Short mmCIF file of C-alpha atoms in Angstrom, two decimals:
data_model
loop_
_atom_site.label_atom_id
_atom_site.label_comp_id
_atom_site.label_asym_id
_atom_site.label_seq_id
_atom_site.Cartn_x
_atom_site.Cartn_y
_atom_site.Cartn_z
CA GLY E 16 -129.94 215.13 -203.42
CA ASN E 17 -129.75 218.50 -201.60
CA SER E 18 -127.70 218.40 -198.09
CA VAL E 19 -126.64 220.50 -195.47
CA THR E 20 -123.49 220.76 -193.81
CA GLN E 21 -122.47 222.59 -190.27
CA MET E 22 -119.91 222.26 -187.57
CA GLU E 23 -121.48 220.12 -185.07
CA GLY E 24 -119.18 221.36 -181.92
CA PRO E 25 -120.05 221.44 -179.22
CA VAL E 26 -118.90 225.09 -179.17
CA THR E 27 -118.01 226.80 -175.90
CA LEU E 28 -117.71 230.70 -175.77
CA SER E 29 -117.42 233.11 -173.28
CA GLU E 30 -119.81 235.85 -172.44
CA GLU E 31 -119.57 239.20 -175.13
CA ALA E 32 -117.39 236.91 -177.23
CA PHE E 33 -117.81 237.05 -181.10
CA LEU E 34 -120.02 233.50 -182.35
CA THR E 35 -119.66 231.76 -185.68
CA ILE E 36 -121.39 228.75 -186.40
CA ASN E 37 -120.35 227.54 -190.45
CA CYS E 38 -122.93 225.94 -192.52
CA THR E 39 -122.97 224.96 -196.24
CA TYR E 40 -125.21 223.41 -198.28
CA THR E 41 -125.79 221.23 -201.85
CA ALA E 42 -128.49 221.36 -203.68
CA THR E 43 -129.73 221.75 -207.49
CA GLY E 44 -131.31 225.51 -208.28
CA TYR E 45 -131.62 228.26 -205.63
CA PRO E 46 -133.07 226.97 -202.29
CA SER E 47 -134.24 228.73 -199.35
CA LEU E 48 -132.15 228.99 -196.30
CA PHE E 49 -132.74 228.76 -192.39
CA TRP E 50 -131.50 229.03 -189.07
CA TYR E 51 -133.62 227.29 -186.29
CA VAL E 52 -132.73 227.22 -182.64
CA GLN E 53 -133.75 224.67 -180.03
CA TYR E 54 -133.58 225.63 -176.38
CA PRO E 55 -133.10 222.93 -173.82
CA GLY E 56 -136.46 221.00 -173.54
CA GLU E 57 -138.24 222.74 -176.21
CA GLY E 58 -138.87 222.48 -179.96
CA LEU E 59 -136.91 224.26 -182.66
CA GLN E 60 -137.82 227.67 -183.67
CA LEU E 61 -137.16 229.74 -186.92
CA LEU E 62 -133.92 232.45 -185.80
CA LEU E 63 -133.83 233.89 -189.47
CA LYS E 64 -134.07 232.94 -192.98
CA ALA E 65 -132.87 234.19 -196.80
CA THR E 66 -134.36 233.12 -199.57
CA LYS E 67 -132.42 234.31 -202.31
CA ALA E 68 -128.42 234.78 -203.06
CA ASP E 69 -127.21 237.82 -201.53
CA ASP E 70 -130.38 238.13 -198.85
CA LYS E 71 -128.92 238.87 -194.83
CA GLY E 72 -131.53 237.18 -192.73
CA SER E 73 -131.32 238.57 -188.89
CA ASN E 74 -133.11 238.24 -185.53
CA LYS E 75 -132.22 238.70 -182.17
CA GLY E 76 -128.61 240.44 -183.21
CA PHE E 77 -127.78 236.85 -185.25
CA GLU E 78 -127.25 237.64 -189.13
CA ALA E 79 -126.67 235.25 -191.86
CA THR E 80 -125.61 236.23 -195.43
CA TYR E 81 -126.86 233.80 -198.44
CA ARG E 82 -123.68 233.22 -200.44
CA LYS E 83 -124.66 231.33 -203.39
CA GLU E 84 -120.95 231.50 -204.68
CA THR E 85 -119.61 229.59 -201.76
CA THR E 86 -122.90 228.03 -201.11
CA SER E 87 -122.34 229.01 -197.36
CA PHE E 88 -125.23 230.56 -195.04
CA HIS E 89 -122.79 231.03 -191.86
CA LEU E 90 -124.47 232.12 -188.68
CA GLU E 91 -122.76 234.93 -186.71
CA LYS E 92 -123.35 237.15 -183.50
CA GLY E 93 -120.84 239.85 -182.35
CA SER E 94 -121.87 239.45 -178.65
CA VAL E 95 -123.23 236.47 -177.22
CA GLN E 96 -124.96 235.94 -173.82
CA VAL E 97 -125.64 233.24 -171.42
CA SER E 98 -129.18 233.04 -172.98
CA ASP E 99 -127.75 232.09 -176.60
CA SER E 100 -127.20 228.80 -175.10
CA ALA E 101 -129.03 226.45 -177.18
CA VAL E 102 -128.72 223.85 -180.28
CA TYR E 103 -128.58 225.72 -184.12
CA PHE E 104 -129.78 223.99 -187.05
CA CYS E 105 -128.91 225.15 -190.17
CA ALA E 106 -131.77 223.94 -193.00
CA LEU E 107 -132.49 224.35 -196.39
CA TRP E 108 -135.84 224.19 -198.55
CA GLY E 109 -134.74 223.18 -201.82
CA PRO E 110 -136.64 224.40 -205.36
CA GLY E 111 -139.31 221.80 -206.33
CA GLY E 112 -139.51 220.02 -203.27
CA GLN E 113 -141.99 219.98 -200.65
CA ASN E 114 -139.95 219.42 -197.28
CA PHE E 115 -136.85 220.85 -195.47
CA VAL E 116 -133.05 219.35 -195.26
CA PHE E 117 -131.85 219.79 -192.18
CA GLY E 118 -128.12 219.87 -190.89
CA PRO E 119 -127.31 218.06 -188.07
CA GLY E 120 -127.14 220.48 -185.28
CA THR E 121 -124.15 222.36 -183.08
CA ARG E 122 -124.39 222.91 -179.34
CA LEU E 123 -123.92 226.40 -178.06
CA SER E 124 -122.63 227.19 -174.78
CA VAL E 125 -121.98 230.32 -173.66
CA LEU E 126 -120.45 230.46 -169.68
CA PRO E 127 -120.52 233.82 -167.74
CA ASN N 25 -152.58 230.03 -178.35
CA ALA N 26 -151.18 226.43 -177.58
CA GLY N 27 -149.24 226.03 -181.36
CA VAL N 28 -148.36 222.56 -181.62
CA THR N 29 -149.21 220.08 -178.40
CA GLN N 30 -147.63 216.72 -178.52
CA THR N 31 -148.38 213.98 -176.27
CA PRO N 32 -146.96 211.95 -174.47
CA LYS N 33 -143.52 213.96 -173.51
CA PHE N 34 -141.92 210.43 -172.81
CA GLN N 35 -142.55 207.08 -173.23
CA VAL N 36 -140.66 203.61 -172.57
CA LEU N 37 -141.95 200.60 -174.81
CA LYS N 38 -140.83 196.94 -174.82
CA THR N 39 -139.84 195.43 -178.38
CA GLY N 40 -142.99 194.35 -180.33
CA GLN N 41 -145.27 196.56 -178.75
CA SER N 42 -147.28 199.32 -180.58
CA MET N 43 -148.45 203.15 -179.65
CA THR N 44 -149.48 206.35 -181.07
CA LEU N 45 -147.74 209.79 -180.46
CA GLN N 46 -150.60 212.55 -180.65
CA CYS N 47 -149.97 215.94 -182.11
CA ALA N 48 -152.45 218.39 -182.69
CA GLN N 49 -152.02 222.06 -183.58
CA ASP N 50 -155.03 224.85 -183.65
CA MET N 51 -153.51 227.70 -186.20
CA ASN N 52 -155.15 225.88 -189.38
CA HIS N 53 -152.34 225.18 -190.47
CA GLU N 54 -152.54 222.69 -193.88
CA TYR N 55 -149.17 221.22 -193.56
CA MET N 56 -148.14 219.05 -191.08
CA SER N 57 -144.68 216.81 -190.44
CA TRP N 58 -143.08 214.26 -188.07
CA TYR N 59 -139.52 214.40 -187.86
CA ARG N 60 -136.81 212.20 -185.45
CA GLN N 61 -133.76 213.69 -183.81
CA ASP N 62 -130.96 211.49 -183.49
CA PRO N 63 -127.35 212.55 -182.62
CA GLY N 64 -125.50 213.77 -184.67
CA MET N 65 -128.02 213.22 -187.85
CA GLY N 66 -129.69 216.12 -187.24
CA LEU N 67 -133.64 215.70 -187.73
CA ARG N 68 -135.15 213.41 -190.21
CA LEU N 69 -138.61 213.53 -191.68
CA ILE N 70 -140.76 210.68 -191.25
CA HIS N 71 -144.29 211.30 -192.91
CA TYR N 72 -145.62 214.65 -193.72
CA SER N 73 -149.18 216.07 -194.68
CA VAL N 74 -150.21 218.84 -197.06
CA GLY N 75 -153.85 218.60 -196.03
CA ALA N 76 -156.88 216.57 -194.58
CA GLY N 77 -156.78 213.30 -195.93
CA ILE N 78 -153.62 213.24 -197.64
CA THR N 79 -150.24 212.17 -196.54
CA ASP N 80 -146.87 211.20 -197.83
CA GLN N 81 -143.52 209.19 -196.67
CA GLY N 82 -140.44 211.15 -195.59
CA GLU N 83 -137.24 210.41 -195.78
CA VAL N 84 -137.60 207.62 -193.06
CA PRO N 85 -141.34 206.10 -192.87
CA ASN N 86 -140.37 202.41 -192.15
CA GLY N 87 -142.12 201.07 -189.42
CA TYR N 88 -144.20 203.92 -188.83
CA ASN N 89 -147.90 205.02 -189.83
CA VAL N 90 -149.93 208.36 -190.18
CA SER N 91 -153.49 209.46 -190.98
CA ARG N 92 -154.63 213.05 -191.33
CA SER N 93 -158.50 212.54 -190.82
CA THR N 94 -158.82 216.29 -189.50
CA THR N 95 -156.78 219.60 -190.06
CA GLU N 96 -156.02 219.53 -186.53
CA ASP N 97 -154.33 216.16 -185.60
CA PHE N 98 -151.64 214.47 -187.46
CA PRO N 99 -150.80 211.12 -185.00
CA LEU N 100 -148.03 208.96 -185.62
CA ARG N 101 -148.23 205.25 -185.17
CA LEU N 102 -145.21 202.61 -184.18
CA LEU N 103 -146.99 199.19 -185.72
CA SER N 104 -144.27 197.10 -183.91
CA ALA N 105 -141.59 199.20 -181.69
CA ALA N 106 -138.15 198.26 -182.19
CA PRO N 107 -134.63 199.70 -180.25
CA SER N 108 -133.88 201.78 -183.71
CA GLN N 109 -136.77 203.44 -183.18
CA THR N 110 -135.34 205.07 -179.85
CA SER N 111 -135.62 208.90 -180.74
CA VAL N 112 -136.85 212.07 -179.62
CA TYR N 113 -139.76 212.92 -182.03
CA PHE N 114 -141.05 216.13 -183.24
CA CYS N 115 -144.58 217.30 -184.69
CA ALA N 116 -144.21 220.39 -186.92
CA SER N 117 -147.25 222.89 -188.61
CA SER N 118 -147.45 225.51 -190.93
CA TYR N 119 -149.65 227.72 -193.49
CA GLY N 120 -148.44 225.47 -196.68
CA ASP N 121 -145.30 226.96 -198.33
CA SER N 122 -143.02 226.70 -195.70
CA ARG N 123 -140.28 228.87 -197.64
CA HIS N 124 -142.44 231.62 -196.35
CA SER N 125 -144.65 230.05 -193.51
CA PRO N 126 -141.86 229.01 -190.72
CA LEU N 127 -142.68 225.73 -189.04
CA HIS N 128 -143.78 225.57 -185.97
CA PHE N 129 -142.38 222.70 -184.03
CA GLY N 130 -144.06 220.99 -180.66
CA ASN N 131 -141.86 220.29 -177.57
CA GLY N 132 -141.17 216.66 -178.80
CA THR N 133 -141.82 213.34 -177.44
CA ARG N 134 -138.80 211.39 -175.73
CA LEU N 135 -139.37 207.99 -176.78
CA THR N 136 -137.21 203.97 -175.36
CA VAL N 137 -137.92 200.95 -176.56
CA THR N 138 -135.86 198.50 -174.79
#
């Protein structure tokens, strides 16, 4: 079946550091890929998405590129802020499926 | 615009008790779903609905029931609570094809079963 693997962390960075959170997936066909973010005490919200190979999703300074050859969708940000502290979830929506598959989430803490 | 509203925010149950977690959305979304979030396991789908009167099981449906009598509401019932159901529960909705329409999540219900 479809699955998502991501580094679980926690990841602790200083403000303005570069961020990478790795995400790889297993799926039949060509899934759509997503990053969701969960701020403390809140539900998840969509951060960015890519629906086909080589697409780059971007939002709020975060980027991720759909790499079919490496089945990856790594999340990056050039300069993190304290306000980026949250849990980040990689997810996929498989072709022919009706539901998401989520990774375990990566907790990010950014220190001032 | 309220979005997805879940009640209660916190609940403590004794083993064997039953209860209903409420979920309501005011966005006229066809698709609604329930997830549970456990440490290190991400979100796992419990039940989902693609429209009023239609429900289906997700990955971990045992011990839970749902119904969808209206577009707005999608309650989750625990029939006989067990400690293994201690978790954070999220309700989510979308217009239908969630590849293009993002899931909107409620703020969650933290349930403890003793």
